Coordinates of C-alpha atoms in Angstrom, one line a residue:
Chain A
M1 CA -28.0 97.6 60.5
T2 CA -28.9 94.2 61.8
S3 CA -32.2 95.7 63.6
I4 CA -33.2 97.4 59.9
V5 CA -32.8 94.2 58.4
L6 CA -34.6 92.1 61.3
F7 CA -37.5 94.6 62.0
G8 CA -38.1 95.6 58.1
V9 CA -38.0 92.1 56.8
F10 CA -40.3 91.1 59.5
F11 CA -43.2 94.2 59.1
I12 CA -43.2 93.8 55.3
L13 CA -43.9 90.2 55.7
L14 CA -46.4 91.2 58.3
L15 CA -48.1 93.7 56.3
I16 CA -48.5 91.3 53.5
N17 CA -50.3 88.8 55.4
V18 CA -47.5 85.9 55.9
P19 CA -48.0 84.1 59.0
I20 CA -46.4 85.8 62.0
A21 CA -44.6 83.2 63.0
V22 CA -42.7 82.6 59.3
S23 CA -42.5 86.4 59.2
I24 CA -40.6 86.4 62.3
I25 CA -38.1 83.1 61.2
V26 CA -37.5 84.5 57.8
A27 CA -37.0 87.8 59.3
T28 CA -34.3 86.1 61.3
L29 CA -32.8 84.0 58.8
A30 CA -31.9 87.4 56.6
T31 CA -30.6 89.0 59.5
M32 CA -28.6 85.4 60.3
L33 CA -27.4 85.4 56.7
L34 CA -25.7 88.9 56.9
T35 CA -22.8 87.2 58.9
I36 CA -23.5 83.4 58.9
D37 CA -23.3 80.7 56.1
T38 CA -26.4 79.5 55.0
L39 CA -26.6 76.0 56.3
P40 CA -25.8 76.6 59.8
A41 CA -28.0 79.2 59.7
L42 CA -30.9 77.2 58.4
T43 CA -30.3 74.5 60.7
T44 CA -29.9 76.1 63.6
L45 CA -33.2 77.5 62.9
A46 CA -34.8 73.9 62.3
Q47 CA -33.4 73.2 65.8
R48 CA -34.9 76.1 67.5
L49 CA -38.1 75.4 66.4
A50 CA -37.9 71.9 67.6
V51 CA -36.2 72.6 70.7
G52 CA -37.8 76.0 71.3
V53 CA -40.8 74.1 72.7
D54 CA -39.0 71.2 74.4
S55 CA -40.4 72.6 77.8
F56 CA -42.1 70.4 80.1
A57 CA -43.7 73.6 81.3
L58 CA -45.1 74.7 78.6
L59 CA -47.1 71.6 78.2
A60 CA -49.3 73.3 80.7
I61 CA -50.6 75.4 77.7
P62 CA -52.5 72.2 75.6
F63 CA -53.9 71.1 78.9
F64 CA -55.5 74.2 80.1
V65 CA -56.9 74.8 76.4
L66 CA -58.3 71.3 76.2
S67 CA -60.0 71.8 79.7
G68 CA -61.1 75.0 78.7
Y69 CA -63.1 73.7 75.9
L70 CA -64.2 70.7 78.1
M71 CA -65.7 73.3 80.6
G72 CA -67.4 75.4 77.8
Q73 CA -69.1 72.3 76.0
G74 CA -69.5 70.5 79.1
G75 CA -71.8 72.0 80.8
I76 CA -69.7 73.8 83.7
A77 CA -69.3 77.2 81.8
V78 CA -73.5 77.6 82.2
R79 CA -73.1 76.3 86.1
L80 CA -71.0 79.0 86.7
I81 CA -73.2 81.2 84.9
E82 CA -76.2 80.4 87.3
F83 CA -74.1 80.9 90.1
A84 CA -72.9 84.4 88.8
K85 CA -76.9 85.2 88.5
V86 CA -77.4 84.9 92.4
L87 CA -74.6 87.2 93.2
V88 CA -75.4 89.9 91.0
G89 CA -78.6 89.3 88.6
K90 CA -80.5 91.5 91.2
L91 CA -78.6 94.6 90.9
P92 CA -79.8 97.2 88.2
G93 CA -77.8 95.9 84.8
G94 CA -77.7 92.7 86.4
L95 CA -77.3 90.3 83.6
A96 CA -74.3 92.7 82.3
F97 CA -72.8 92.0 85.7
V98 CA -73.4 88.4 85.6
N99 CA -71.8 88.4 82.2
I100 CA -68.6 90.3 83.6
I101 CA -68.6 88.0 86.5
S102 CA -69.1 84.9 84.8
C103 CA -66.3 85.5 82.2
A104 CA -63.8 86.2 85.4
L105 CA -65.3 82.9 87.0
F106 CA -64.7 81.2 83.7
G107 CA -61.3 82.7 83.5
S108 CA -60.5 81.3 87.0
I109 CA -60.8 77.9 85.7
S110 CA -59.6 78.3 82.1
G111 CA -56.5 79.4 80.6
S112 CA -57.7 81.2 77.8
A113 CA -59.7 84.6 76.8
V114 CA -60.9 83.1 73.5
A115 CA -62.3 80.0 75.3
A116 CA -64.2 82.4 77.5
T117 CA -65.6 84.8 75.0
S118 CA -67.4 81.4 73.2
A119 CA -68.4 79.7 76.4
V120 CA -70.0 82.8 78.0
G121 CA -70.8 84.6 75.1
G122 CA -72.4 82.0 73.5
F123 CA -74.9 81.5 76.5
M124 CA -74.8 85.3 77.7
I125 CA -75.2 87.5 74.4
P126 CA -78.4 85.7 73.6
A127 CA -79.5 85.8 77.0
M128 CA -78.9 90.0 77.6
E129 CA -80.7 90.1 73.9
K130 CA -83.8 88.8 75.5
E131 CA -83.9 91.1 78.8
G132 CA -83.4 94.2 76.1
Y133 CA -80.0 94.6 76.1
S134 CA -78.5 95.2 72.8
R135 CA -76.7 92.8 71.0
P136 CA -73.7 95.4 70.3
F137 CA -73.6 96.3 73.9
S138 CA -73.7 92.6 74.9
T139 CA -70.7 91.6 72.7
A140 CA -68.6 94.7 73.8
V141 CA -69.2 93.3 77.4
T142 CA -68.6 90.1 76.7
V143 CA -64.8 90.3 74.9
T144 CA -63.7 92.7 77.7
A145 CA -64.7 90.9 80.1
A146 CA -63.3 87.9 78.7
T147 CA -59.6 89.2 78.8
T148 CA -59.7 88.8 82.4
G149 CA -59.2 85.2 82.2
M150 CA -55.6 86.0 81.1
L151 CA -54.9 88.0 84.1
I152 CA -57.0 85.6 86.7
P153 CA -55.3 82.2 86.9
P154 CA -54.7 79.5 85.2
S155 CA -53.3 81.8 82.6
N156 CA -51.9 80.2 79.3
I157 CA -50.2 83.7 78.5
L158 CA -48.7 83.9 82.0
I159 CA -47.1 80.5 81.2
I160 CA -45.7 82.1 78.4
Y161 CA -44.3 85.2 79.7
S162 CA -42.8 83.0 82.3
L163 CA -40.9 81.2 79.2
A164 CA -40.0 84.7 77.7
S165 CA -39.1 86.4 80.8
G166 CA -36.4 83.5 81.1
G167 CA -38.1 81.8 84.3
V168 CA -40.0 84.0 86.3
S169 CA -41.9 81.6 88.7
I170 CA -45.2 80.6 87.1
A171 CA -46.8 80.1 90.7
A172 CA -45.6 83.7 91.6
L173 CA -47.2 85.1 88.3
F174 CA -50.4 82.9 89.1
I175 CA -50.9 84.4 92.2
A176 CA -50.0 87.7 91.2
G177 CA -52.5 87.8 88.6
Y178 CA -55.6 87.5 90.9
L179 CA -55.7 91.2 92.2
P180 CA -55.0 92.8 88.8
G181 CA -57.9 90.6 87.1
L182 CA -60.3 91.2 89.9
L183 CA -59.3 95.0 89.6
V184 CA -60.3 94.7 86.0
T185 CA -63.4 93.1 86.5
A186 CA -64.6 95.8 89.0
F187 CA -63.9 98.5 86.7
L188 CA -65.2 96.5 83.8
M189 CA -69.0 96.5 86.1
M190 CA -68.3 100.3 86.6
G191 CA -67.6 100.8 82.5
A192 CA -70.9 99.1 82.0
A193 CA -72.9 100.3 84.7
F194 CA -72.1 104.1 83.1
Y195 CA -73.0 102.9 79.9
I196 CA -76.6 101.8 81.1
K197 CA -76.9 104.6 82.7
R198 CA -76.1 107.3 80.1
T199 CA -78.2 105.3 77.4
G200 CA -81.2 104.4 79.6
I201 CA -81.5 100.7 78.9
A202 CA -84.2 99.3 80.4
A203 CA -83.6 96.0 80.8
D204 CA -84.0 93.0 83.0
S205 CA -87.6 92.9 83.9
T206 CA -88.1 89.4 83.4
I207 CA -84.8 88.0 84.6
E208 CA -85.1 85.0 86.7
V209 CA -82.8 84.4 89.4
G210 CA -82.2 81.0 90.7
K211 CA -82.1 80.3 95.0
F212 CA -78.7 81.0 96.2
W213 CA -78.0 77.7 97.6
P214 CA -78.8 75.4 95.0
S215 CA -77.1 77.4 92.7
L216 CA -74.1 77.7 94.9
F217 CA -74.2 73.7 95.4
G218 CA -74.7 73.4 91.3
A219 CA -71.4 75.2 90.9
I220 CA -69.3 74.0 93.8
P221 CA -67.9 70.9 91.6
C222 CA -66.9 73.6 89.2
L223 CA -65.2 76.4 92.0
F224 CA -63.9 73.2 93.6
L225 CA -61.4 72.9 90.5
I226 CA -60.0 76.5 91.6
V227 CA -58.9 75.3 94.9
L228 CA -57.2 72.1 93.5
I229 CA -55.6 73.5 90.7
I230 CA -54.4 76.8 92.6
G231 CA -53.9 75.4 96.0
G232 CA -52.2 72.8 94.7
I233 CA -49.7 74.7 92.5
I234 CA -48.9 77.1 95.6
G235 CA -48.9 74.5 97.9
G236 CA -46.1 72.6 95.8
L237 CA -48.1 69.5 95.5
F238 CA -47.9 69.4 91.7
T239 CA -46.2 71.4 89.0
P240 CA -48.7 73.7 86.7
T241 CA -48.4 71.3 84.0
E242 CA -49.6 68.5 86.3
A243 CA -52.3 70.8 87.5
G244 CA -53.1 70.9 83.7
A245 CA -53.4 67.6 83.5
I246 CA -55.7 67.2 86.5
A247 CA -57.8 70.2 85.2
V248 CA -58.4 67.9 82.1
L249 CA -59.1 65.1 83.9
Y250 CA -61.6 66.7 86.2
S251 CA -63.5 68.6 83.4
L252 CA -63.7 64.8 81.7
V253 CA -65.0 63.6 84.7
L254 CA -67.9 66.3 85.1
A255 CA -68.6 66.6 81.2
L256 CA -69.0 63.1 80.5
G257 CA -69.6 61.2 84.0
V258 CA -71.5 63.7 86.2
Y259 CA -73.0 66.6 83.9
K260 CA -73.6 64.3 80.8
E261 CA -73.5 66.9 78.9
L262 CA -70.8 65.2 76.4
S263 CA -70.3 62.3 74.7
V264 CA -67.1 60.0 73.8
K265 CA -67.4 60.8 70.3
D266 CA -67.5 64.8 70.9
L267 CA -64.2 64.4 72.4
Y268 CA -62.5 64.0 68.8
P269 CA -63.4 67.4 67.3
I270 CA -62.3 68.8 70.8
L271 CA -59.1 67.0 70.9
L272 CA -58.5 68.5 67.3
K273 CA -59.1 72.2 68.6
T274 CA -56.8 71.7 70.9
V275 CA -53.8 70.5 68.5
G276 CA -54.7 73.4 66.5
T277 CA -54.5 76.0 69.4
T278 CA -51.5 74.5 71.0
A279 CA -49.7 74.0 67.6
I280 CA -50.3 77.9 66.5
V281 CA -48.9 79.0 69.8
M282 CA -46.3 76.3 70.0
F283 CA -44.9 77.2 66.3
L284 CA -44.9 80.8 67.3
I285 CA -43.0 80.2 70.7
G286 CA -40.3 78.1 68.4
A287 CA -40.0 81.3 66.0
S288 CA -39.5 83.3 68.7
A289 CA -37.1 81.5 70.2
S290 CA -34.6 82.1 67.4
M291 CA -35.6 85.8 67.4
S292 CA -35.0 86.9 70.9
W293 CA -31.7 84.8 70.9
L294 CA -30.6 86.6 67.7
M295 CA -31.6 90.1 69.4
S296 CA -29.6 89.5 72.4
Y297 CA -26.8 88.4 70.5
E298 CA -27.1 91.6 68.2
E299 CA -27.7 93.7 71.4
I300 CA -30.6 95.1 70.1
P301 CA -32.2 95.3 73.6
Q302 CA -29.3 97.1 74.5
A303 CA -29.6 99.7 71.6
I304 CA -33.2 100.1 72.4
S305 CA -33.3 100.8 76.5
N306 CA -30.0 103.2 75.2
S307 CA -32.2 105.1 73.4
L308 CA -35.4 105.2 75.5
L309 CA -32.9 106.2 78.6
S310 CA -31.8 109.1 76.4
V311 CA -35.1 110.4 75.9
S312 CA -35.4 110.6 79.7
E313 CA -34.3 108.9 83.1
N314 CA -37.4 109.6 85.1
A315 CA -38.8 105.8 85.3
I316 CA -42.6 106.8 85.0
I317 CA -42.1 108.2 81.5
I318 CA -40.1 105.2 80.3
L319 CA -42.8 103.1 81.5
L320 CA -45.5 105.6 80.0
I321 CA -43.6 105.2 76.8
M322 CA -43.5 101.4 76.8
N323 CA -46.9 101.2 77.7
L324 CA -48.0 103.1 74.9
I325 CA -45.8 101.3 72.4
L326 CA -47.6 98.4 73.7
L327 CA -51.0 99.5 73.6
A328 CA -50.2 100.5 70.0
V329 CA -48.6 97.1 68.9
G330 CA -51.3 95.3 70.9
T331 CA -54.2 96.8 68.3
F332 CA -52.3 94.7 65.1
M333 CA -50.6 91.8 66.9
D334 CA -52.2 89.0 69.2
V335 CA -50.9 88.8 73.0
T336 CA -48.6 85.8 72.5
P337 CA -46.7 87.2 69.4
A338 CA -46.4 90.2 71.1
V339 CA -45.4 88.9 74.7
L340 CA -42.5 86.5 73.0
I341 CA -41.0 89.7 70.9
F342 CA -41.2 92.6 73.2
T343 CA -40.4 90.8 76.7
P344 CA -37.0 90.4 75.5
I345 CA -36.6 94.1 74.8
F346 CA -38.6 95.4 77.2
L347 CA -37.8 93.7 80.2
P348 CA -34.0 94.6 80.5
I349 CA -35.0 98.2 80.6
A350 CA -37.6 97.7 83.4
E351 CA -35.3 95.6 85.4
M352 CA -33.0 98.8 85.1
L353 CA -35.6 100.9 86.2
N354 CA -36.2 98.6 89.4
I355 CA -39.3 97.1 88.3
S356 CA -39.6 93.5 89.2
P357 CA -40.2 91.2 86.2
L358 CA -43.2 89.9 88.0
H359 CA -44.6 93.1 88.3
F360 CA -43.5 94.2 84.5
G361 CA -45.4 90.8 83.1
I362 CA -48.5 91.5 85.0
M363 CA -48.6 95.0 83.5
M364 CA -47.6 94.1 79.9
I365 CA -50.4 91.5 79.8
L366 CA -53.2 93.7 81.3
N367 CA -52.0 96.4 78.5
L368 CA -52.1 93.8 75.5
S369 CA -55.3 92.1 76.7
I370 CA -56.8 95.9 75.9
G371 CA -55.7 95.1 72.2
L372 CA -57.4 92.0 72.2
C373 CA -60.6 93.9 72.0
T374 CA -59.5 96.5 69.2
P375 CA -59.6 96.5 65.6
P376 CA -58.0 96.0 63.4
V377 CA -56.6 92.7 64.6
G378 CA -58.3 91.2 68.0
S379 CA -58.7 87.3 68.3
V380 CA -61.3 87.8 71.4
L381 CA -63.1 91.2 69.3
F382 CA -63.1 88.4 66.1
V383 CA -64.3 85.6 68.3
G384 CA -67.1 87.8 70.2
C385 CA -68.4 89.5 67.0
S386 CA -68.9 86.1 65.1
I387 CA -70.6 84.6 68.0
G388 CA -72.7 87.9 68.9
K389 CA -73.3 87.7 64.9
V390 CA -72.5 91.7 64.8
S391 CA -70.1 93.9 62.9
I392 CA -66.7 95.2 64.5
S393 CA -68.2 98.8 63.6
K394 CA -71.4 98.6 65.5
I395 CA -69.8 97.9 68.6
M396 CA -67.3 100.4 68.9
K397 CA -69.6 102.9 70.3
P398 CA -71.0 100.4 73.5
I399 CA -67.1 99.4 73.8
I400 CA -65.7 102.7 74.4
P401 CA -66.3 103.0 78.3
M402 CA -65.0 99.7 78.7
Y403 CA -62.1 100.5 77.3
V404 CA -61.6 103.7 79.3
A405 CA -62.5 101.1 82.1
M406 CA -59.3 98.6 81.0
I407 CA -57.1 101.8 80.5
L408 CA -57.6 102.9 84.4
A409 CA -57.2 100.1 85.5
L410 CA -54.0 99.6 83.8
A411 CA -53.0 102.9 85.2
L412 CA -53.2 101.9 88.4
T413 CA -51.5 98.9 88.2
I414 CA -49.0 100.6 86.5
I415 CA -49.0 103.3 89.7
F416 CA -49.1 100.6 92.4
P417 CA -46.7 97.6 92.0
E418 CA -48.5 96.6 95.1
I419 CA -51.7 95.3 93.0
S420 CA -49.7 92.7 91.6
E421 CA -46.8 91.8 94.0
F422 CA -48.8 91.9 97.3
L423 CA -50.8 88.5 97.3
P424 CA -47.5 86.7 95.9
K425 CA -45.2 88.3 99.0
L426 CA -48.0 87.6 101.5
L427 CA -48.1 84.1 100.2
G428 CA -43.7 84.0 100.1
L429 CA -43.5 83.2 96.4
I430 CA -41.0 86.5 95.7
Chain B
M1 CA -53.4 69.1 40.0
K2 CA -55.3 66.3 39.9
V3 CA -53.3 64.3 42.1
I4 CA -52.8 66.6 44.9
A5 CA -56.5 67.1 44.6
G6 CA -56.9 63.7 45.1
I7 CA -54.2 63.4 48.0
I8 CA -55.1 66.4 50.0
P9 CA -58.5 64.8 51.8
K10 CA -56.9 61.7 52.5
L11 CA -53.9 63.4 54.1
N12 CA -56.1 65.4 56.1
K13 CA -57.9 62.7 57.2
T14 CA -54.9 60.9 58.4
L15 CA -52.9 63.8 59.9
R16 CA -56.5 64.9 62.1
A17 CA -56.6 61.3 63.4
L18 CA -52.7 61.2 64.2
L19 CA -52.8 64.4 65.7
A20 CA -55.7 63.9 68.1
T21 CA -54.2 60.3 68.9
M22 CA -51.1 62.0 70.1
M23 CA -52.8 64.8 71.8
A24 CA -55.1 62.1 73.8
L25 CA -51.8 60.1 74.7
L26 CA -50.1 63.3 75.8
V27 CA -53.1 63.5 78.4
L28 CA -52.6 60.1 79.5
N29 CA -48.8 60.3 80.0
V30 CA -48.9 63.3 82.2
T31 CA -51.6 61.8 84.1
W32 CA -50.1 58.7 84.4
Q33 CA -46.9 60.8 85.7
V34 CA -48.9 62.5 88.6
I35 CA -50.7 59.0 89.3
T36 CA -47.5 57.2 89.6
R37 CA -46.0 60.2 91.7
F38 CA -48.5 60.0 94.4
I39 CA -49.8 56.4 94.7
L40 CA -46.6 54.0 93.6
P41 CA -43.5 54.4 95.3
H42 CA -41.4 55.0 92.4
P43 CA -42.2 58.2 90.4
S44 CA -42.4 57.3 86.8
S45 CA -39.4 58.8 84.8
F46 CA -39.8 58.1 81.4
T47 CA -43.2 60.2 81.2
E48 CA -41.8 63.5 81.3
E49 CA -39.4 63.0 78.3
L50 CA -42.1 60.9 76.2
A51 CA -44.7 64.0 76.8
R52 CA -42.2 66.7 75.7
F53 CA -41.3 64.9 72.1
F54 CA -45.1 64.6 71.8
L55 CA -45.1 68.2 72.2
I56 CA -42.7 68.7 69.8
W57 CA -44.5 66.4 67.1
I58 CA -47.5 67.9 67.8
S59 CA -46.6 71.4 67.3
L60 CA -45.0 71.0 64.3
L61 CA -47.1 68.5 62.5
G62 CA -50.2 70.8 63.8
S63 CA -48.6 73.9 62.4
A64 CA -48.8 72.1 58.6
Y65 CA -52.1 71.6 59.6
A66 CA -52.9 75.1 60.6
F67 CA -51.5 76.4 58.0
H68 CA -53.8 74.5 55.5
T69 CA -56.8 75.5 57.3
H70 CA -55.6 79.1 57.3
S71 CA -55.3 79.3 61.5
H72 CA -51.9 80.8 61.8
L73 CA -52.2 84.1 63.6
G74 CA -51.2 87.1 61.1
F75 CA -52.5 90.7 60.1
D76 CA -54.9 90.5 57.1
Y77 CA -56.1 94.0 57.6
L78 CA -54.2 95.5 54.3
A79 CA -54.8 92.2 52.3
K80 CA -58.4 92.5 52.7
K81 CA -58.9 96.0 51.6
M82 CA -56.7 95.3 48.5
Q83 CA -58.2 95.2 45.2
S84 CA -59.2 91.6 44.2
N85 CA -56.1 91.3 41.4
A86 CA -53.7 93.0 44.3
A87 CA -54.9 90.6 46.4
V88 CA -54.5 87.3 44.4
T89 CA -50.8 88.5 44.0
T90 CA -50.4 89.0 47.8
A91 CA -51.5 85.9 48.7
K92 CA -49.8 84.0 46.1
L93 CA -46.4 85.7 47.3
G94 CA -47.6 84.9 50.9
Y95 CA -47.5 81.0 49.7
V96 CA -44.5 81.2 47.8
L97 CA -42.7 82.8 50.7
V98 CA -43.9 80.1 53.1
I99 CA -43.0 77.2 50.3
L100 CA -39.4 78.8 50.4
F101 CA -39.6 78.6 54.1
A102 CA -40.7 75.4 54.3
L103 CA -38.0 74.6 51.9
G104 CA -35.3 76.1 53.5
V105 CA -35.6 75.8 57.1
L106 CA -38.1 72.8 57.5
V107 CA -36.8 70.4 55.0
I108 CA -32.9 71.5 54.1
G109 CA -32.0 72.6 57.8
G110 CA -34.3 69.8 59.2
V111 CA -32.6 67.2 57.3
N112 CA -29.2 68.6 58.2
L113 CA -30.3 68.9 62.0
T114 CA -31.6 65.3 61.2
Y115 CA -28.8 64.2 60.0
I116 CA -26.0 65.3 62.5
T117 CA -28.1 64.3 65.3
F118 CA -28.0 60.7 63.9
L119 CA -24.4 61.2 63.2
L120 CA -23.4 62.5 66.8
N121 CA -25.5 59.1 68.0
Q122 CA -27.3 61.6 70.6
E123 CA -30.1 59.6 72.4
S124 CA -32.7 60.7 74.8
P125 CA -31.4 60.8 78.6
V126 CA -34.1 58.4 80.1
L127 CA -35.5 56.5 77.1
G128 CA -32.4 56.3 75.0
I129 CA -34.6 57.1 71.8
P130 CA -32.0 58.8 69.0
M131 CA -33.1 62.0 69.2
G132 CA -32.8 62.0 65.4
Y133 CA -36.3 60.6 65.2
V134 CA -37.7 63.2 67.5
Y135 CA -36.2 65.9 64.9
L136 CA -37.5 64.2 62.1
V137 CA -40.7 65.3 62.7
V138 CA -38.9 68.8 61.3
P139 CA -38.5 67.9 57.8
L140 CA -41.5 66.0 57.4
S141 CA -43.7 68.7 58.5
G142 CA -42.0 70.5 56.0
L143 CA -42.8 68.6 53.3
L144 CA -46.2 68.8 54.6
F145 CA -45.6 72.7 54.4
I146 CA -44.7 72.3 51.1
L147 CA -47.5 70.0 49.6
Y148 CA -50.4 72.3 51.6
G149 CA -48.8 75.8 50.1
V150 CA -48.8 74.4 46.7
W151 CA -52.5 73.2 46.9
G152 CA -52.9 76.8 48.1
L153 CA -51.4 78.4 45.2
L154 CA -53.3 76.4 42.8
E155 CA -56.4 77.2 44.7
V156 CA -55.9 81.2 44.7
K157 CA -56.7 81.5 40.8
D158 CA -59.7 83.8 41.7
P159 CA -60.4 86.1 44.5
S160 CA -63.6 84.4 45.4
N161 CA -61.2 81.5 46.8
L162 CA -59.4 83.5 49.2
R163 CA -60.4 82.2 52.9
E164 CA -60.3 84.5 55.7
H165 CA -57.6 84.1 58.0
A166 CA -59.5 83.3 61.2
L167 CA -58.3 82.2 64.7

């Protein structure tokens, strides 16, 4: 009964376009009112909204959002693109590869896929069009490649997963994200190469690639940020939150002082955009805090796991079912709410099957990142299409090989936990 | 209607300035924590607590503003497919639900939370700030949600006013 009320109210509100966070809270309230008096229920929910975000670890999120904006607009993205050009620009299909590598590089200094889409896409989509690629294909490449930033650290969604999973180490998650992120990057390059070969695009006739050393030197200050942030976190020098503050400071100095591509008055709109993104994510976290409390109180995860385990006791089949559900969820829900809602439901099941919370988190985020590029709801897809100025229906054909690439990378990651667990084990983080 | 129309732009401007300032202070605050930890012999202890309180304020006040700018994540697929009359009705229903949520959870629940916290004399461990002041942002953001919700309701009279929910 309680789960019918909870999920029923939630889905009805979701369908009529009530913000997800409000849908979660109202559904939780409706369920609580079955057993609890009104005033205590309202007060508990109000308290969860405030206390749910009262965490020093969560502060890393606004910092990585802010540094992402600063890097995107402050000339750092452009230098990473120049560097990517000397790496892969001369290969056949060069600019498509440059786009993918640039997204991965941008992902390795910022934490959000949307930031990567606008920073890299805003530059690469017109550049690719100039070299003879179609706008829809260039957009499809950008939106799928931008999602690698969610796996390649630093990553905001991994911080959120750490919270939702009840404390998997952020440092271990960050390191675990590298290999799967690079795997997706490699598969996306293959997907792009396949599409280019299949459609016979004759492109890159006039591409100019800079010299290796100057481009590398140009990118070194940006690349050093990776060493600073990730090295600092793994080495235990500072917490992810402090690393975020350092990333903000570092990109401020680069953008304002060294590259001089931003002025102090540009900071106001950037700060406001950061507030917007932060508030949206935090409101969802506060809302989900009460819902996941209620679900565990009502033993809803146990009920779901019992019914799943009655279908089969085979770990692979259960994993397959969970992944199919997540793929479906991902098409209509953004990653943040999906992680916050489904981690408390699925993680206990995964642990029963001896899947480590670390591996499960990476798998789940890789899975949900596919949904970010699919209609009807996909924030990265929407941002990419508005930057590429193409309609969603136009990019559906060129994006299919990219979906296939992501799904293959997901399948490999599911089958081989070593892909996510190898590096953290090597560094003694798990 | 006219009264609200006069208030909204001024309120937005103030709120934006306040939020951007808090975000800037948040960055300075944690930067100061890093500096004191590496350079000064005694790491500052108040910064962590202050940063967390800033985050709560930014989250809730920012959420109200994000509601006004239609920035919250949602599922607008069906709403976009609807006939214009149905779309207006659904949008109105959505605003009413958000207003009721804000009134119930944020204002009533929030006032009660703040009241209880003041009554129990709860103070933050390091700074000694009465926690009631921290939680005051809950009812405050509730009032903003209601104001923006009422304004939204007045605005959606015809379908051309339906703005898209964008990230």
